[in-house]
Amino acid sequence: MPSKKTSRNHPPSVDVLIIGAGIMGTSAAWELARHGVQCLVLERSVPGAEASSAAAGILGAQAEAHAPGPMSELCLKSRARYAKFAATLGKETRIDVGYRECGVLRVGFERAAVTKLQRDSAWQSKHRLTVERLATRDLTALEPALSPKLSGGVRFAADSRVDPKALLRALHIAALGRGVRFQSGAYVRRVALEDERAVGVVLDDGSVLRARNVVVAAGSWTSLIDGLGLPAGRVIPARGQIVELELPTPPLSHVVFGPGAYLVPRDDGRILIGSTLEFVGYEREVTAGAVRDLLLHATALVPALERATLRGTWSNFRPYTEDELPLLGRTQIPGLFLSTGHYRNGILLAPISAEIVRAAVLGQRAPLSLDAFSPERGVLGGHE
Ligand SMILES: Cc1cc2nc3c(=O)[nH]c(=O)nc-3n(C[C@H](O)[C@H](O)[C@H](O)COP(=O)(O)OP(=O)(O)OC[C@H]3O[C@@H](n4cnc5c(N)ncnc54)[C@H](O)[C@@H]3O)c2cc1C
């Protein structure tokens, strides 16, 4: 380990070094700091620069759940924490993070598609989750701007939304207020190991930062960091593109998932249209074909969007794992923890993931069984 060049230009040892200042790294740092743990967050770019600020902000614990199991339990537990999470951030920073208990609709044009939506969500009623079946007239009553050509859908009244850009700003400010330090432009090459224990990180200039614990929250770039004991390609980028429109007043109150697009309203009349799902490596382009398709699907759902102003487009990378489950908690390497691979639901999963990291670092009981999310699940032979 090249420990000679030890952090001459870097701050001294801390309790916890966190790699990545997206929602996972920043929320974990804030949570740890609230429990008296000193944290330094290393970010190769600027805090919140990547997936977390690019997200739509749907808190779709039910709308995105396809079956009962550990993932839906994790999502539901995180959703249950959101109101307090947003309120505490509001109190510490005076920032409204746009948390709204707006409900989510899934809608379809064809009768067969609506029947399938209703059948696919039937298990939720058996698990005492509220799901309402909607006919066309129910939809029009709830959301008059929706196309009258829709045949119906389902409503998940307890799902909600948040504004990720405001959320990331609030988390950063709240973490700073709790004494968390952030170092921008710090590119971590690898985790430093001594006697098979994580003792810090090595930056790309060869310098070493030492810490008692290391938390990896590097999103889609996790697998590019050496020394994690994970197989190559464990987390890969799944590009999503978004189009942002604006109307003088919000055309919808619910988040709406329709065929080919979802629509996320903001209180000020902006509306996000998402999203594609593409495995194209780290190519950041926004493509003409994707924008065309998103606009076509969105205007079919809400015809009034044809008069909307086009405000912008962007893309970023969801941290994808093959089984679509995050990698959470302690690893086989003492002192090394992961909070990554949250794929489509990282904004939703921030409160529970931060709590899981805090519990793991402090040796406390986890808020639920982490077997399904073990970083080494399905990996034979342990370390690299
Ligand atoms: C288009 C789109 C829409 C989405 N919509 C939703 C949604 O509606 N609801 C929802 O819940 N989720 C949504 N998601 C998913 C969500 O955005 C992600 O799951 C979540 O943001 C992942 O957070 P993260 O902190 O792990 O990753 P990121 O936000 O990508 O942060 C990782 C950080 O680590 C830094 N980093 C990486 N490698 C290193 C290194 N070696 N050294 C130092 N720093 C490093 C990066 O620069 C980055 O800032 C969406 C994602 C996309 C792309």
Coordinates of C-alpha atoms and ligand atoms in Angstrom, one line a residue:
M1 CA 0.0 0.0 0.0
P2 CA 1.6 3.4 -1.0
S3 CA 1.2 4.9 2.4
K4 CA 4.4 7.1 2.1
K5 CA 2.5 10.0 0.5
T6 CA 0.1 10.2 3.4
S7 CA -2.3 13.0 3.2
R8 CA 0.1 16.0 3.3
N9 CA -2.5 18.1 1.5
H10 CA -5.5 16.3 2.9
P11 CA -7.4 16.4 6.2
P12 CA -6.2 14.0 8.9
S13 CA -8.0 10.7 9.9
V14 CA -11.7 10.6 10.5
D15 CA -14.2 8.1 11.8
V16 CA -15.8 7.5 8.5
L17 CA -14.7 8.3 4.9
I18 CA -17.6 8.2 2.5
I19 CA -16.9 7.8 -1.3
G20 CA -19.5 9.7 -3.3
A21 CA -21.7 12.8 -2.5
G22 CA -24.9 11.6 -4.2
I23 CA -28.0 11.0 -2.2
M24 CA -26.6 7.8 -0.6
G25 CA -23.3 9.3 0.5
T26 CA -24.8 12.6 1.7
S27 CA -27.7 11.1 3.6
A28 CA -25.5 8.5 5.3
A29 CA -23.1 11.3 6.3
W30 CA -25.9 13.4 7.7
E31 CA -27.4 10.4 9.6
L32 CA -24.0 9.4 11.0
A33 CA -23.2 13.0 12.0
R34 CA -26.6 13.2 13.8
H35 CA -25.3 10.3 15.9
G36 CA -22.0 11.9 16.7
V37 CA -19.9 10.3 14.0
Q38 CA -17.3 12.4 12.3
C39 CA -17.5 12.1 8.5
L40 CA -15.5 13.2 5.4
V41 CA -17.3 12.8 2.1
L42 CA -15.0 12.5 -1.0
E43 CA -16.5 13.5 -4.3
R44 CA -14.6 13.4 -7.6
S45 CA -17.0 16.0 -9.1
V46 CA -19.3 18.3 -7.0
P47 CA -21.8 17.1 -4.4
G48 CA -25.1 15.9 -6.0
A49 CA -23.7 16.2 -9.6
E50 CA -24.9 12.8 -10.9
A51 CA -27.9 10.5 -10.8
S52 CA -29.4 11.9 -7.6
S53 CA -30.0 15.4 -8.9
A54 CA -31.1 14.0 -12.3
A55 CA -33.9 11.8 -10.8
A56 CA -37.6 12.4 -11.2
G57 CA -38.3 12.1 -7.5
I58 CA -41.1 9.5 -7.5
L59 CA -41.4 7.8 -4.2
G60 CA -43.2 4.8 -5.8
A61 CA -43.0 2.1 -3.1
Q62 CA -46.2 0.6 -4.4
A63 CA -46.3 1.8 -8.0
E64 CA -42.9 0.2 -8.6
A65 CA -43.5 -3.0 -6.6
H66 CA -44.1 -6.1 -8.7
A67 CA -44.3 -8.7 -5.9
P68 CA -44.0 -9.1 -2.2
G69 CA -40.5 -9.7 -0.8
P70 CA -37.5 -8.0 0.7
M71 CA -37.3 -5.2 -1.9
S72 CA -40.9 -4.1 -1.5
E73 CA -40.5 -4.3 2.3
L74 CA -37.4 -2.1 2.0
C75 CA -39.2 0.4 -0.2
L76 CA -42.3 0.6 2.0
K77 CA -40.2 1.1 5.1
S78 CA -38.3 3.9 3.4
R79 CA -41.5 5.6 2.2
A80 CA -42.9 5.4 5.8
R81 CA -39.8 7.4 6.9
Y82 CA -40.1 10.1 4.2
A83 CA -42.4 12.6 5.9
K84 CA -40.1 12.8 8.9
F85 CA -37.0 12.8 6.8
A86 CA -38.3 15.8 4.7
A87 CA -39.6 17.6 7.8
T88 CA -36.3 17.3 9.7
L89 CA -34.4 18.5 6.7
G90 CA -36.8 21.4 6.4
K91 CA -36.2 22.3 10.1
E92 CA -32.4 22.1 9.8
T93 CA -32.1 24.0 6.5
R94 CA -35.4 25.9 5.8
I95 CA -35.5 24.3 2.4
D96 CA -38.8 22.8 1.1
V97 CA -37.6 19.6 -0.6
G98 CA -40.9 19.3 -2.4
Y99 CA -42.2 16.3 -0.5
R100 CA -45.8 15.9 -1.5
E101 CA -48.2 13.0 -0.6
C102 CA -49.7 13.3 -4.1
G103 CA -50.4 9.6 -4.9
V104 CA -49.4 7.8 -8.1
L105 CA -51.6 6.6 -10.9
R106 CA -50.8 3.8 -13.4
V107 CA -53.0 4.2 -16.5
G108 CA -53.6 2.4 -19.8
F109 CA -55.4 3.0 -23.1
E110 CA -56.3 -0.6 -23.9
R111 CA -58.8 -2.4 -21.7
A112 CA -56.5 -5.5 -21.6
A113 CA -53.6 -3.3 -20.4
V114 CA -55.8 -1.9 -17.6
T115 CA -57.0 -5.4 -16.6
K116 CA -53.3 -6.4 -16.4
L117 CA -52.4 -3.3 -14.2
Q118 CA -55.2 -4.2 -11.9
R119 CA -54.3 -7.9 -11.8
D120 CA -50.6 -7.2 -11.2
S121 CA -51.4 -5.0 -8.2
A122 CA -54.0 -7.3 -6.6
W123 CA -51.3 -8.9 -4.3
Q124 CA -51.0 -5.5 -2.6
S125 CA -54.6 -5.5 -1.3
K126 CA -53.9 -8.9 0.3
H127 CA -51.0 -7.3 2.1
R128 CA -53.2 -4.6 3.4
L129 CA -51.8 -1.9 1.1
T130 CA -54.3 0.5 -0.4
V131 CA -54.8 0.1 -4.2
E132 CA -57.8 1.6 -5.9
R133 CA -59.1 0.4 -9.3
L134 CA -60.2 3.3 -11.5
A135 CA -62.5 3.5 -14.5
T136 CA -62.2 6.3 -17.1
R137 CA -64.7 8.5 -15.3
D138 CA -62.7 8.1 -12.0
L139 CA -59.5 9.2 -13.8
T140 CA -61.2 12.2 -15.4
A141 CA -62.6 13.2 -12.0
L142 CA -59.2 12.9 -10.3
E143 CA -57.1 14.4 -13.2
P144 CA -59.2 16.3 -15.7
A145 CA -56.1 16.9 -17.9
L146 CA -55.7 13.2 -18.6
S147 CA -56.8 12.0 -22.1
P148 CA -60.4 10.8 -22.2
K149 CA -59.2 7.9 -24.4
L150 CA -57.7 6.2 -21.3
S151 CA -59.6 3.1 -20.3
G152 CA -58.7 3.3 -16.6
G153 CA -56.0 2.4 -14.2
V154 CA -55.0 2.0 -10.6
R155 CA -54.2 4.5 -7.9
F156 CA -51.6 4.1 -5.2
A157 CA -52.7 6.9 -2.9
A158 CA -49.8 6.5 -0.3
D159 CA -47.0 6.9 -2.9
S160 CA -45.6 10.4 -3.1
R161 CA -42.9 12.6 -4.7
V162 CA -40.0 14.9 -3.8
D163 CA -37.9 17.4 -5.7
P164 CA -34.4 15.7 -5.9
K165 CA -32.5 18.9 -6.7
A166 CA -33.9 20.6 -3.7
L167 CA -33.5 17.5 -1.6
L168 CA -29.8 17.2 -2.5
R169 CA -29.1 20.8 -1.7
A170 CA -30.9 20.4 1.6
L171 CA -29.0 17.2 2.5
H172 CA -25.7 18.9 1.7
I173 CA -26.5 22.0 3.8
A174 CA -27.8 19.9 6.7
A175 CA -24.8 17.6 6.6
L176 CA -22.4 20.7 6.6
G177 CA -24.5 22.0 9.5
R178 CA -23.8 18.8 11.5
G179 CA -20.1 19.1 10.9
V180 CA -19.7 16.8 7.9
R181 CA -16.8 17.8 5.6
F182 CA -16.9 17.5 1.9
Q183 CA -13.9 17.3 -0.4
S184 CA -14.7 17.9 -4.1
G185 CA -12.4 16.9 -6.9
A186 CA -11.3 13.9 -4.8
Y187 CA -11.2 10.8 -7.1
V188 CA -10.9 7.6 -5.1
R189 CA -8.9 4.9 -7.0
R190 CA -9.1 2.2 -4.4
V191 CA -9.8 1.2 -0.8
A192 CA -6.6 0.9 1.2
L193 CA -6.3 -2.4 3.0
E194 CA -4.0 -3.4 5.9
D195 CA -4.2 -7.0 7.3
E196 CA -7.4 -7.5 5.2
R197 CA -9.1 -4.5 6.9
A198 CA -10.2 -1.3 5.2
V199 CA -8.1 1.5 6.7
G200 CA -8.8 4.3 4.3
V201 CA -8.7 5.2 0.6
V202 CA -6.1 5.9 -2.1
L203 CA -6.8 8.9 -4.3
D204 CA -5.7 9.1 -7.9
D205 CA -2.7 11.3 -7.0
G206 CA -1.5 8.3 -4.9
S207 CA -2.1 10.0 -1.6
V208 CA -3.8 8.0 1.2
L209 CA -6.5 9.2 3.5
R210 CA -6.9 7.1 6.6
A211 CA -10.2 6.4 8.5
R212 CA -11.6 3.8 10.9
N213 CA -14.4 3.0 8.4
V214 CA -15.0 3.4 4.7
V215 CA -18.5 3.7 3.1
V216 CA -18.7 3.3 -0.6
A217 CA -21.6 5.2 -2.1
A218 CA -20.3 5.8 -5.6
G219 CA -23.4 4.9 -7.5
S220 CA -22.9 3.7 -11.1
W221 CA -19.1 4.1 -10.7
T222 CA -18.8 1.7 -7.8
S223 CA -17.3 -1.1 -9.8
L224 CA -14.5 1.2 -11.0
I225 CA -13.1 1.4 -7.5
D226 CA -10.5 -1.3 -6.6
G227 CA -10.4 -3.2 -3.4
L228 CA -14.1 -3.7 -2.8
G229 CA -13.9 -7.5 -3.1
L230 CA -16.7 -7.5 -5.7
P231 CA -16.6 -9.1 -9.2
A232 CA -16.2 -6.7 -12.2
G233 CA -19.4 -5.2 -13.4
R234 CA -21.3 -5.8 -10.1
V235 CA -22.8 -2.3 -10.5
I236 CA -23.3 -0.9 -14.0
P237 CA -24.8 2.3 -15.4
A238 CA -28.4 2.2 -16.8
R239 CA -29.0 5.5 -18.6
G240 CA -32.2 7.4 -18.2
Q241 CA -33.2 10.5 -20.2
I242 CA -35.7 13.1 -19.0
V243 CA -37.5 16.0 -20.7
E244 CA -38.7 18.9 -18.6
L245 CA -41.7 21.0 -19.8
E246 CA -43.6 23.9 -18.2
L247 CA -47.2 25.1 -18.2
P248 CA -48.5 28.2 -16.4
T249 CA -50.2 26.0 -13.8
P250 CA -49.6 22.3 -12.9
P251 CA -51.6 20.1 -15.2
L252 CA -51.7 17.2 -12.8
S253 CA -51.6 16.6 -9.1
H254 CA -50.7 12.9 -9.1
V255 CA -47.6 11.3 -10.6
V256 CA -48.8 9.4 -13.6
F257 CA -47.2 6.3 -15.2
G258 CA -48.6 5.6 -18.7
P259 CA -47.4 3.5 -21.6
G260 CA -43.9 4.7 -22.7
A261 CA -43.6 7.6 -20.2
Y262 CA -44.2 8.8 -16.7
L263 CA -45.2 12.4 -15.7
V264 CA -44.1 14.1 -12.5
P265 CA -45.6 17.4 -11.7
R266 CA -44.0 20.2 -9.7
D267 CA -46.1 22.8 -7.9
D268 CA -44.8 25.7 -10.1
G269 CA -46.1 24.2 -13.4
R270 CA -42.9 22.3 -14.4
I271 CA -43.5 18.7 -15.4
L272 CA -40.9 16.0 -15.9
I273 CA -41.3 13.4 -18.5
G274 CA -39.3 10.2 -18.0
S275 CA -37.6 8.1 -18.9
T276 CA -35.6 5.7 -21.0
L277 CA -33.8 2.7 -19.8
E278 CA -30.6 2.1 -21.8
F279 CA -27.4 0.1 -21.3
V280 CA -24.9 2.3 -23.2
G281 CA -22.0 2.5 -20.8
Y282 CA -21.3 6.0 -19.5
E283 CA -22.5 7.9 -22.7
R284 CA -24.3 10.9 -21.4
E285 CA -26.0 12.0 -24.6
V286 CA -29.6 13.0 -24.8
T287 CA -30.9 11.5 -28.0
A288 CA -33.4 12.9 -30.5
G289 CA -35.2 9.6 -30.7
A290 CA -35.7 9.4 -26.9
V291 CA -36.9 13.0 -26.7
R292 CA -39.3 12.4 -29.6
D293 CA -40.7 9.2 -28.0
L294 CA -41.1 10.7 -24.5
L295 CA -42.9 13.8 -26.0
L296 CA -45.2 11.5 -28.1
H297 CA -46.2 9.4 -25.1
A298 CA -46.5 12.3 -22.8
T299 CA -48.8 14.3 -25.1
A300 CA -51.0 11.3 -25.7
L301 CA -51.5 11.1 -21.9
V302 CA -52.0 14.8 -21.3
P303 CA -52.9 16.5 -24.6
A304 CA -52.5 20.0 -23.0
L305 CA -48.7 19.3 -22.9
E306 CA -48.6 20.2 -26.6
R307 CA -48.8 23.9 -25.6
A308 CA -46.1 23.5 -22.9
T309 CA -42.8 25.2 -23.0
L310 CA -39.8 23.0 -23.4
R311 CA -37.5 23.8 -20.5
G312 CA -34.7 21.3 -20.9
T313 CA -33.5 17.7 -21.2
W314 CA -30.9 15.7 -19.4
S315 CA -29.7 12.2 -18.7
N316 CA -27.9 10.3 -16.0
F317 CA -27.1 6.8 -14.8
R318 CA -29.1 4.5 -12.5
P319 CA -26.7 2.2 -10.6
Y320 CA -28.0 -1.2 -11.8
T321 CA -27.3 -4.6 -10.4
E322 CA -28.2 -7.9 -12.1
D323 CA -30.9 -8.8 -9.5
E324 CA -32.0 -5.2 -9.3
L325 CA -31.4 -5.1 -5.5
P326 CA -29.1 -2.6 -3.8
L327 CA -25.8 -3.6 -2.1
L328 CA -26.3 -2.5 1.5
G329 CA -24.4 -2.7 4.8
R330 CA -21.3 -4.4 6.0
T331 CA -19.0 -6.4 3.7
Q332 CA -16.6 -9.4 4.4
I333 CA -13.8 -6.8 4.7
P334 CA -13.9 -5.4 8.2
G335 CA -14.3 -1.6 8.2
L336 CA -15.8 -1.5 4.7
F337 CA -19.5 -0.8 4.1
L338 CA -21.6 -0.3 0.9
S339 CA -24.7 1.7 0.0
T340 CA -25.0 1.4 -3.7
G341 CA -26.8 -0.2 -6.6
H342 CA -30.2 1.4 -5.8
Y343 CA -31.1 1.4 -9.5
R344 CA -34.5 3.0 -10.1
N345 CA -35.3 3.7 -6.5
G346 CA -32.4 5.5 -4.9
I347 CA -34.3 8.7 -4.0
L348 CA -37.1 6.6 -2.3
L349 CA -34.6 4.4 -0.5
A350 CA -32.4 7.2 0.9
P351 CA -33.9 7.4 4.5
I352 CA -33.7 3.6 5.1
S353 CA -30.3 3.2 3.4
A354 CA -28.8 6.0 5.6
E355 CA -30.2 4.3 8.7
I356 CA -28.8 0.9 7.6
V357 CA -25.3 2.4 7.1
R358 CA -25.5 4.1 10.4
A359 CA -26.5 0.9 12.2
A360 CA -23.8 -1.1 10.4
V361 CA -21.0 1.3 11.2
L362 CA -22.1 1.7 14.8
G363 CA -22.7 -2.1 15.3
Q364 CA -26.4 -1.5 15.9
R365 CA -29.3 -3.7 14.9
A366 CA -30.4 -3.2 11.3
P367 CA -34.0 -2.0 10.8
L368 CA -34.8 -5.1 8.7
S369 CA -33.1 -8.3 7.5
L370 CA -30.3 -7.4 5.1
D371 CA -29.7 -11.0 3.7
A372 CA -31.2 -10.1 0.3
F373 CA -29.0 -7.0 0.1
S374 CA -25.7 -8.4 1.3
P375 CA -23.0 -7.0 -0.9
E376 CA -21.4 -10.5 -1.3
R377 CA -24.6 -12.4 -2.2
G378 CA -24.1 -14.8 -5.0
V379 CA -20.4 -14.1 -5.0
L380 CA -18.3 -17.3 -4.6
G381 CA -14.9 -17.2 -3.1
G382 CA -15.0 -14.0 -1.1
H383 CA -12.5 -11.2 -1.9
E384 CA -10.9 -10.3 -5.3
Ligands
LIG1 C1 -33.3 9.6 -15.2 C2 -33.4 9.0 -13.8 C3 -34.6 9.1 -13.1 C4 -34.7 8.6 -11.8 N1 -35.9 8.7 -11.1 C5 -36.0 8.2 -9.9 C6 -37.2 8.4 -9.1 O1 -38.1 9.0 -9.6 N2 -37.2 7.9 -7.9 C7 -36.2 7.2 -7.3 O2 -36.3 6.8 -6.1 N3 -35.0 7.1 -8.0 C8 -34.9 7.5 -9.3 N4 -33.8 7.4 -10.0 C9 -32.7 6.6 -9.4 C10 -31.8 7.4 -8.4 O3 -31.5 8.6 -9.1 C11 -30.6 6.6 -8.1 O4 -30.9 5.3 -7.6 C12 -29.8 7.4 -6.9 O5 -29.6 8.7 -7.3 C13 -28.5 6.8 -6.7 O6 -27.8 7.6 -5.8 P1 -26.2 7.4 -5.5 O7 -25.9 8.4 -4.4 O8 -25.9 6.0 -5.3 O9 -25.6 7.8 -6.9 P2 -25.1 9.2 -7.5 O10 -26.1 10.3 -7.3 O11 -24.8 8.9 -9.0 O12 -23.9 9.6 -6.7 C14 -22.7 8.9 -6.7 C15 -21.6 9.9 -6.5 O13 -20.3 9.2 -6.4 C16 -19.3 10.0 -7.0 N5 -18.2 9.1 -7.3 C17 -18.2 8.0 -8.1 N6 -17.1 7.4 -8.1 C18 -16.2 8.1 -7.3 C19 -14.9 8.0 -7.0 N7 -14.1 7.0 -7.4 N8 -14.3 8.9 -6.1 C20 -15.1 9.9 -5.7 N9 -16.4 10.1 -6.0 C21 -17.0 9.2 -6.8 C22 -20.0 10.5 -8.3 O14 -19.4 11.6 -8.9 C23 -21.4 10.8 -7.7 O15 -21.5 12.2 -7.3 C24 -33.6 7.9 -11.2 C25 -32.4 7.9 -11.9 C26 -32.3 8.4 -13.2 C27 -31.0 8.4 -13.9

